Coordinates of N, CA and C in Angstrom, one line a residue:
M1056 N -20.3 -2.7 -8.8 CA -20.1 -2.5 -7.4 C -20.0 -4.0 -6.8
S1057 N -19.2 -3.9 -5.8 CA -18.6 -5.2 -5.0 C -19.0 -5.0 -4.0
L1058 N -19.5 -5.8 -3.1 CA -19.8 -6.3 -1.8 C -18.8 -6.3 -1.2
I1059 N -18.5 -6.1 -0.1 CA -17.0 -6.2 0.8 C -17.8 -5.9 2.2
Q1060 N -17.4 -6.9 3.3 CA -17.7 -7.2 4.2 C -16.7 -6.0 5.4
D1061 N -17.0 -6.5 6.6 CA -16.4 -5.6 7.3 C -14.9 -4.8 7.2
V1062 N -14.6 -3.6 7.7 CA -13.1 -3.3 6.8 C -12.4 -2.3 8.3
V1063 N -11.2 -2.5 8.3 CA -10.6 -1.7 9.3 C -10.0 -0.2 8.3
T1064 N -10.3 0.8 9.2 CA -9.9 2.2 8.7 C -9.1 2.8 9.3
F1065 N -8.0 3.7 8.1 CA -7.0 4.0 9.4 C -6.5 5.1 8.1
D1066 N -5.7 5.9 8.9 CA -5.3 7.3 8.6 C -4.0 7.3 7.9
A1067 N -3.4 7.8 6.9 CA -2.1 7.9 6.8 C -1.7 9.4 6.0
D1068 N -1.3 10.0 6.5 CA -1.0 11.3 5.6 C -2.6 12.1 5.5
G1069 N -3.5 11.9 6.2 CA -4.6 12.7 6.3 C -5.7 12.0 4.8
A1070 N -5.2 11.0 4.5 CA -6.0 10.3 3.9 C -6.6 9.1 4.1
L1071 N -7.8 8.5 3.9 CA -8.6 7.9 4.5 C -8.6 6.1 4.0
Y1072 N -8.0 5.3 4.6 CA -8.1 3.8 3.6 C -8.3 3.0 4.5
A1073 N -8.7 1.9 3.8 CA -9.2 0.7 4.8 C -8.7 -0.9 3.8
V1074 N -8.7 -1.8 4.8 CA -8.3 -2.9 4.4 C -9.3 -3.7 5.2
P1075 N -9.7 -5.3 4.4 CA -10.9 -6.0 4.7 C -10.3 -6.2 6.2
V1076 N -11.4 -6.9 6.9 CA -10.9 -6.8 8.6 C -10.3 -8.2 8.7
G1077 N -10.8 -9.5 7.7 CA -10.2 -10.3 8.0 C -8.5 -11.1 7.3
R1078 N -8.1 -9.5 7.0 CA -6.8 -9.5 6.7 C -5.8 -9.1 7.8
V1079 N -6.3 -8.5 9.2 CA -5.7 -7.9 9.7 C -5.8 -8.8 11.3
Q1080 N -4.9 -9.3 11.8 CA -4.8 -9.9 12.5 C -4.9 -9.5 14.5
E1081 N -4.1 -8.2 14.7 CA -4.2 -7.4 15.4 C -3.6 -5.9 15.0
I1082 N -4.4 -5.3 16.1 CA -3.8 -3.3 16.3 C -3.1 -3.4 17.5
L1083 N -1.5 -3.0 16.8 CA -0.9 -2.6 18.3 C -0.5 -1.4 18.4
D1084 N -0.2 -0.9 19.8 CA 0.2 0.1 19.9 C 1.8 0.3 19.3
L1085 N 2.0 1.5 19.0 CA 3.4 1.6 18.4 C 4.5 1.4 19.5
R1086 N 5.5 0.9 19.0 CA 6.4 0.2 19.9 C 7.7 0.2 19.3
P1087 N 9.0 0.1 19.8 CA 10.2 0.7 18.9 C 10.3 -1.1 18.3
T1088 N 11.6 -0.5 16.9 CA 11.6 -1.5 16.5 C 13.3 -1.6 16.4
A1089 N 13.2 -3.1 15.9 CA 14.9 -3.6 15.9 C 14.9 -2.9 14.5
A1090 N 16.2 -2.2 14.4 CA 16.7 -1.8 13.0 C 17.3 -3.1 12.2
M1091 N 16.9 -3.0 11.0 CA 17.7 -3.8 10.4 C 18.9 -3.1 9.6
P1092 N 20.0 -3.7 9.4 CA 21.1 -3.2 8.4 C 21.1 -3.5 7.2
N1093 N 21.3 -2.0 6.1 CA 20.5 -2.2 5.1 C 19.4 -2.5 4.5
A1094 N 18.6 -2.2 5.3 CA 17.5 -2.7 4.8 C 17.0 -0.9 4.1
P1095 N 15.7 -1.6 3.0 CA 15.2 -0.4 2.3 C 14.5 0.4 3.3
A1096 N 14.2 2.0 2.5 CA 13.8 3.1 3.7 C 12.4 2.5 4.0
H1097 N 11.5 2.0 3.5 CA 10.3 1.8 3.8 C 10.2 0.8 5.1
L1098 N 11.4 -0.5 5.5 CA 11.4 -1.4 6.4 C 12.1 -0.4 7.7
L1099 N 11.4 0.1 8.9 CA 11.5 0.1 10.0 C 12.1 -0.7 11.0
G1100 N 11.8 -2.0 10.7 CA 12.7 -2.3 11.6 C 11.9 -4.0 11.8
I1101 N 12.2 -4.8 12.9 CA 11.7 -6.0 13.4 C 10.5 -5.7 14.8
I1102 N 9.9 -6.4 14.9 CA 9.3 -6.2 16.2 C 9.0 -8.2 16.4
D1103 N 9.3 -8.4 18.2 CA 9.1 -9.6 18.5 C 7.2 -9.6 19.3
L1104 N 6.8 -9.8 18.5 CA 5.2 -10.0 19.0 C 4.9 -11.6 19.4
R1105 N 5.1 -12.1 20.7 CA 5.0 -13.8 21.4 C 6.0 -14.6 20.5
G1106 N 7.2 -14.3 20.4 CA 7.9 -14.9 19.8 C 8.5 -14.9 18.3
A1107 N 7.5 -13.7 17.9 CA 7.3 -14.2 16.1 C 8.3 -12.9 15.8
N1108 N 8.6 -12.8 14.8 CA 9.9 -11.5 14.1 C 8.9 -11.2 13.1
I1109 N 8.4 -10.1 13.4 CA 7.6 -9.4 12.4 C 7.8 -8.2 11.7
P1110 N 7.8 -7.8 10.8 CA 8.8 -6.8 10.2 C 7.7 -5.6 10.0
V1111 N 8.4 -4.6 10.1 CA 7.4 -3.3 10.1 C 7.7 -2.5 9.1
V1112 N 6.7 -2.3 8.4 CA 6.7 -1.2 7.6 C 6.0 0.3 7.3
D1113 N 6.4 1.0 6.9 CA 6.2 2.3 7.0 C 5.0 2.8 6.0
L1114 N 3.4 3.0 6.2 CA 2.4 2.6 5.1 C 3.0 4.0 4.3
R1115 N 3.0 5.6 5.0 CA 3.5 6.1 4.3 C 4.6 6.5 3.3
R1116 N 5.6 5.6 3.5 CA 6.6 5.6 2.8 C 6.5 4.7 1.5
L1117 N 5.5 3.2 1.5 CA 5.3 2.6 0.9 C 4.3 3.7 -0.5
L1118 N 3.8 4.7 0.3 CA 2.7 5.4 -0.6 C 3.3 6.5 -1.3
G1119 N 4.6 6.8 -0.6 CA 5.6 7.7 -1.7 C 5.1 9.5 -0.7
R1120 N 4.4 9.1 0.4 CA 3.7 10.4 1.6 C 5.0 10.5 2.2
P1121 N 5.0 11.7 2.4 CA 6.1 12.5 3.5 C 6.2 11.6 4.9
D1122 N 7.5 11.8 5.5 CA 7.6 11.2 6.8 C 6.6 11.9 8.0
A1123 N 6.1 11.8 8.7 CA 5.7 12.4 10.1 C 6.5 12.2 11.4
E1124 N 6.0 12.7 12.4 CA 6.2 12.7 13.7 C 5.0 11.4 14.2
D1125 N 5.3 10.5 14.6 CA 4.9 9.6 15.9 C 3.7 10.4 16.4
T1126 N 2.7 9.9 17.0 CA 2.0 10.7 17.6 C 1.4 9.3 18.9
H1127 N 0.5 9.8 19.9 CA -0.4 8.7 20.5 C -1.3 8.2 20.1
Q1128 N -1.4 8.4 19.1 CA -2.4 7.6 18.0 C -1.8 7.0 16.9
S1129 N -0.4 6.8 16.6 CA 0.0 5.6 15.8 C -0.2 4.4 16.1
R1130 N -0.3 3.7 15.0 CA -0.8 2.3 15.6 C 0.1 1.4 14.3
I1131 N 0.3 0.3 14.6 CA 0.6 -1.0 13.9 C -0.3 -1.9 13.4
L1132 N -0.7 -2.0 12.3 CA -1.8 -3.1 11.8 C -1.1 -4.4 11.5
V1133 N -1.2 -5.2 11.8 CA -0.8 -6.7 11.7 C -1.6 -7.4 11.0
V1134 N -1.3 -7.4 9.4 CA -1.6 -7.6 8.9 C -1.2 -9.5 7.6
A1135 N -2.1 -10.2 7.1 CA -1.5 -11.2 6.5 C -2.1 -10.9 5.1
I1136 N -0.6 -11.6 4.6 CA -0.4 -10.9 2.9 C 0.3 -12.5 2.5
R1137 N 0.2 -12.2 0.7 CA 0.4 -13.5 0.2 C 1.6 -12.6 -0.4
H1138 N 2.6 -13.3 -0.9 CA 3.9 -12.8 -1.9 C 4.5 -14.0 -2.4
D1139 N 4.7 -13.7 -3.9 CA 5.2 -15.0 -4.3 C 4.9 -16.1 -3.9
G1140 N 3.2 -16.4 -3.7 CA 3.2 -17.8 -3.5 C 2.8 -18.4 -2.2
Q1141 N 3.6 -17.3 -1.2 CA 4.0 -17.7 0.2 C 2.9 -16.4 1.3
E1142 N 2.6 -17.3 2.4 CA 1.7 -16.3 3.3 C 2.9 -15.6 4.4
A1143 N 2.6 -14.5 4.6 CA 4.0 -13.6 5.4 C 2.8 -12.8 6.4
V1144 N 3.1 -12.5 7.5 CA 2.9 -11.6 8.1 C 3.4 -10.4 8.9
I1145 N 3.1 -9.4 8.3 CA 3.7 -7.7 8.2 C 2.7 -6.8 9.6
G1146 N 3.6 -6.0 9.8 CA 3.3 -4.8 10.7 C 3.3 -3.9 9.7
V1147 N 2.1 -2.6 9.9 CA 2.2 -2.1 8.7 C 1.6 -0.7 9.7
K1148 N 3.0 0.2 9.9 CA 2.3 1.4 10.7 C 1.6 2.5 9.9
T1149 N 0.6 2.7 10.6 CA -0.4 4.0 9.9 C -0.3 5.1 11.2
D1150 N -1.0 6.4 10.9 CA -0.9 7.3 11.4 C -1.7 7.2 13.0
R1151 N -3.0 6.8 12.1 CA -4.3 6.2 13.4 C -4.8 5.2 12.8
V1152 N -5.3 4.1 13.5 CA -6.7 3.4 13.0 C -7.7 4.0 13.9
I1153 N -9.3 3.9 12.8 CA -10.0 4.7 13.1 C -11.2 3.7 13.8
E1154 N -11.8 3.1 13.1 CA -12.6 2.1 13.1 C -12.7 0.9 12.5
V1155 N -13.5 -0.3 13.1 CA -13.7 -1.5 12.3 C -15.2 -1.0 11.9
T1156 N -15.6 -1.3 10.7 CA -16.8 -0.8 9.9 C -17.4 -1.4 8.8
L1157 N -18.6 -1.0 8.3 CA -18.6 -1.5 6.7 C -18.5 -0.1 6.1
L1158 N -18.5 -0.2 4.8 CA -18.6 0.9 4.1 C -19.9 1.2 3.4
D1159 N -20.0 2.5 3.4 CA -21.8 2.9 3.2 C -22.5 1.6 2.1
N1160 N -23.4 1.6 2.8 CA -24.4 0.2 1.7 C -23.5 -0.9 1.7
G1161 N -22.4 -1.5 2.2 CA -21.3 -2.2 2.2 C -21.0 -2.4 0.8
E1162 N -20.4 -1.3 -0.3 CA -20.3 -1.6 -1.1 C -18.9 -0.6 -1.4
M1163 N -18.3 -1.1 -2.9 CA -16.7 -0.6 -3.1 C -16.9 -0.6 -4.6
K1164 N -16.7 0.3 -5.3 CA -16.7 0.4 -6.7 C -15.0 -0.2 -6.9
P1165 N -15.3 -1.2 -7.7 CA -13.4 -1.6 -8.1 C -12.7 -0.7 -9.4
L1166 N -11.7 -0.5 -9.3 CA -11.0 0.3 -10.4 C -10.6 -0.5 -11.3
D1167 N -10.7 0.3 -12.5 CA -10.0 -0.2 -13.7 C -9.7 0.8 -14.4
E1168 N -8.0 -0.3 -15.6 CA -7.2 1.1 -15.6 C -8.0 2.4 -16.3
A1169 N -8.8 2.5 -16.6 CA -9.4 3.7 -17.3 C -10.0 5.0 -16.3
D1170 N -10.3 4.3 -15.1 CA -10.4 5.0 -13.8 C -9.5 5.8 -13.4
M1171 N -8.1 5.0 -13.2 CA -6.8 5.2 -13.0 C -6.0 5.5 -14.1
L1172 N -6.2 6.4 -15.1 CA -5.7 6.7 -16.1 C -4.5 6.0 -16.6
R1173 N -4.9 4.4 -16.4 CA -3.9 3.5 -16.8 C -2.8 3.5 -15.7
W1174 N -2.9 4.1 -14.4 CA -2.0 3.9 -13.0 C -1.5 2.0 -13.4
A1175 N -0.7 1.8 -13.7 CA -0.1 0.3 -13.7 C 0.3 0.1 -12.4
G1176 N 0.2 -1.2 -11.7 CA 0.9 -0.9 -10.5 C -0.2 -0.5 -9.3
S1177 N -1.5 0.0 -9.2 CA -1.9 0.5 -8.5 C -2.6 -0.5 -7.1
P1178 N -2.2 0.0 -5.9 CA -2.4 -0.9 -4.8 C -3.9 -0.9 -4.3
L1179 N -4.9 -0.3 -5.2 CA -6.0 -0.1 -4.3 C -7.0 -1.3 -5.2
M1180 N -7.7 -1.9 -4.1 CA -8.8 -2.4 -4.7 C -10.1 -2.1 -5.2
G1181 N -9.7 -0.7 -4.4 CA -11.2 -0.3 -4.7 C -11.6 0.9 -4.1
I1182 N -12.7 1.9 -4.5 CA -13.0 3.1 -3.6 C -14.6 2.9 -3.0
G1183 N -14.8 3.0 -2.0 CA -15.9 3.2 -1.1 C -16.0 4.6 -0.3
R1184 N -17.1 4.5 0.5 CA -17.4 5.4 1.0 C -17.8 5.0 2.4
C1185 N -17.2 5.8 3.7 CA -17.4 5.2 5.1 C -17.8 7.1 5.8
K1186 N -19.4 6.9 5.8 CA -19.6 7.9 6.9 C -19.7 9.2 5.8
G1187 N -19.7 8.7 4.7 CA -19.9 10.0 3.2 C -18.2 10.3 3.0
Q1188 N -17.3 9.8 3.6 CA -16.0 10.3 3.1 C -15.3 9.1 2.4
V1189 N -14.8 9.4 1.2 CA -14.4 8.5 0.3 C -13.0 7.9 0.8
V1190 N -13.1 6.3 0.7 CA -12.0 5.6 1.6 C -11.1 4.6 0.4
S1191 N -10.1 4.6 0.3 CA -9.4 4.1 -0.8 C -9.1 2.5 -0.1
V1192 N -9.6 1.5 -0.8 CA -9.4 0.1 0.0 C -8.1 -0.8 -0.8
L1193 N -7.5 -0.6 -0.1 CA -6.0 -1.3 -0.6 C -6.1 -3.2 -0.4
D1194 N -5.2 -3.3 -1.7 CA -5.3 -4.6 -1.9 C -4.1 -4.7 -1.5
L1195 N -3.8 -5.2 -0.3 CA -2.3 -5.3 0.3 C -1.2 -6.5 -0.4
D1196 N -2.3 -7.6 -1.1 CA -1.0 -8.5 -1.6 C -0.2 -7.5 -3.1
R1197 N -0.9 -6.7 -3.6 CA -0.9 -5.9 -4.8 C 0.2 -4.8 -4.2
L1198 N -0.2 -4.4 -3.0 CA 0.9 -3.2 -2.3 C 2.3 -4.0 -2.4
F1199 N 2.2 -5.3 -1.7 CA 3.5 -5.3 -1.2 C 4.3 -6.4 -2.7
A1200 N 3.2 -6.4 -3.0 CA 4.3 -7.3 -4.7 C 5.2 -6.0 -5.4
R1201 N 4.8 -5.0 -5.1 CA 5.8 -3.9 -5.4 C 7.5 -3.6 -4.6
V1202 N 7.5 -4.4 -3.6 CA 7.9 -4.2 -2.4 C 8.9 -5.6 -2.4
D1203 N 10.5 -5.1 -2.1 CA 11.3 -6.1 -1.9 C 11.0 -6.5 -0.6
L1204 N 10.6 -7.7 -0.8 CA 10.4 -8.6 0.9 C 11.3 -9.3 1.4
A1205 N 12.3 -9.1 0.7 CA 13.4 -10.3 0.9 C 13.9 -10.8 2.2
V1206 N 13.8 -9.2 2.8 CA 14.5 -9.1 4.6 C 12.9 -9.5 5.5
T1207 N 11.8 -9.2 4.6 CA 10.8 -9.8 5.5 C 10.6 -11.2 5.1
E1208 N 10.5 -11.9 4.6 CA 10.4 -13.3 4.1 C 11.7 -14.1 5.2
E1209 N 12.5 -13.3 5.5 CA 13.8 -14.3 5.9 C 13.2 -14.0 7.8
A1210 N 12.9 -12.4 7.5 CA 12.7 -12.7 9.5 C 11.2 -13.3 9.6
A1211 N 10.7 -13.6 8.8 CA 8.9 -13.8 9.2 C 9.3 -15.5 9.6

């Protein structure tokens, strides 16, 4: 078991996910994005955040889940990632942000290949529980390592 500090929990397609709170810069209400020509399907566009161009990606699409209508609960998590040795700031659209909390007992079970049936490239840091529910803790760097960030790096 690994100890993990506070996490931000959120929902995508009915599944509970979390990221360490230290990676989240802010949580925004959903807002329109400026579309990017020839952008990959997961890249929704760019938002202006106090003069900075922030690319916004759809978490559902990144995780291979079906699209859904946006609701009044849809949010954008503005997160810091490392990609190819560089820092980047990205917006991640989620169905809803639930809360900032601790995992039950402050513990997360790291995943190894045996746990994931040799699922190479898993974007998960580990599995924990939050109020008795299973929560998948995302490894943002690993998640975005699988993604073409050429547009993201130019925009940031």
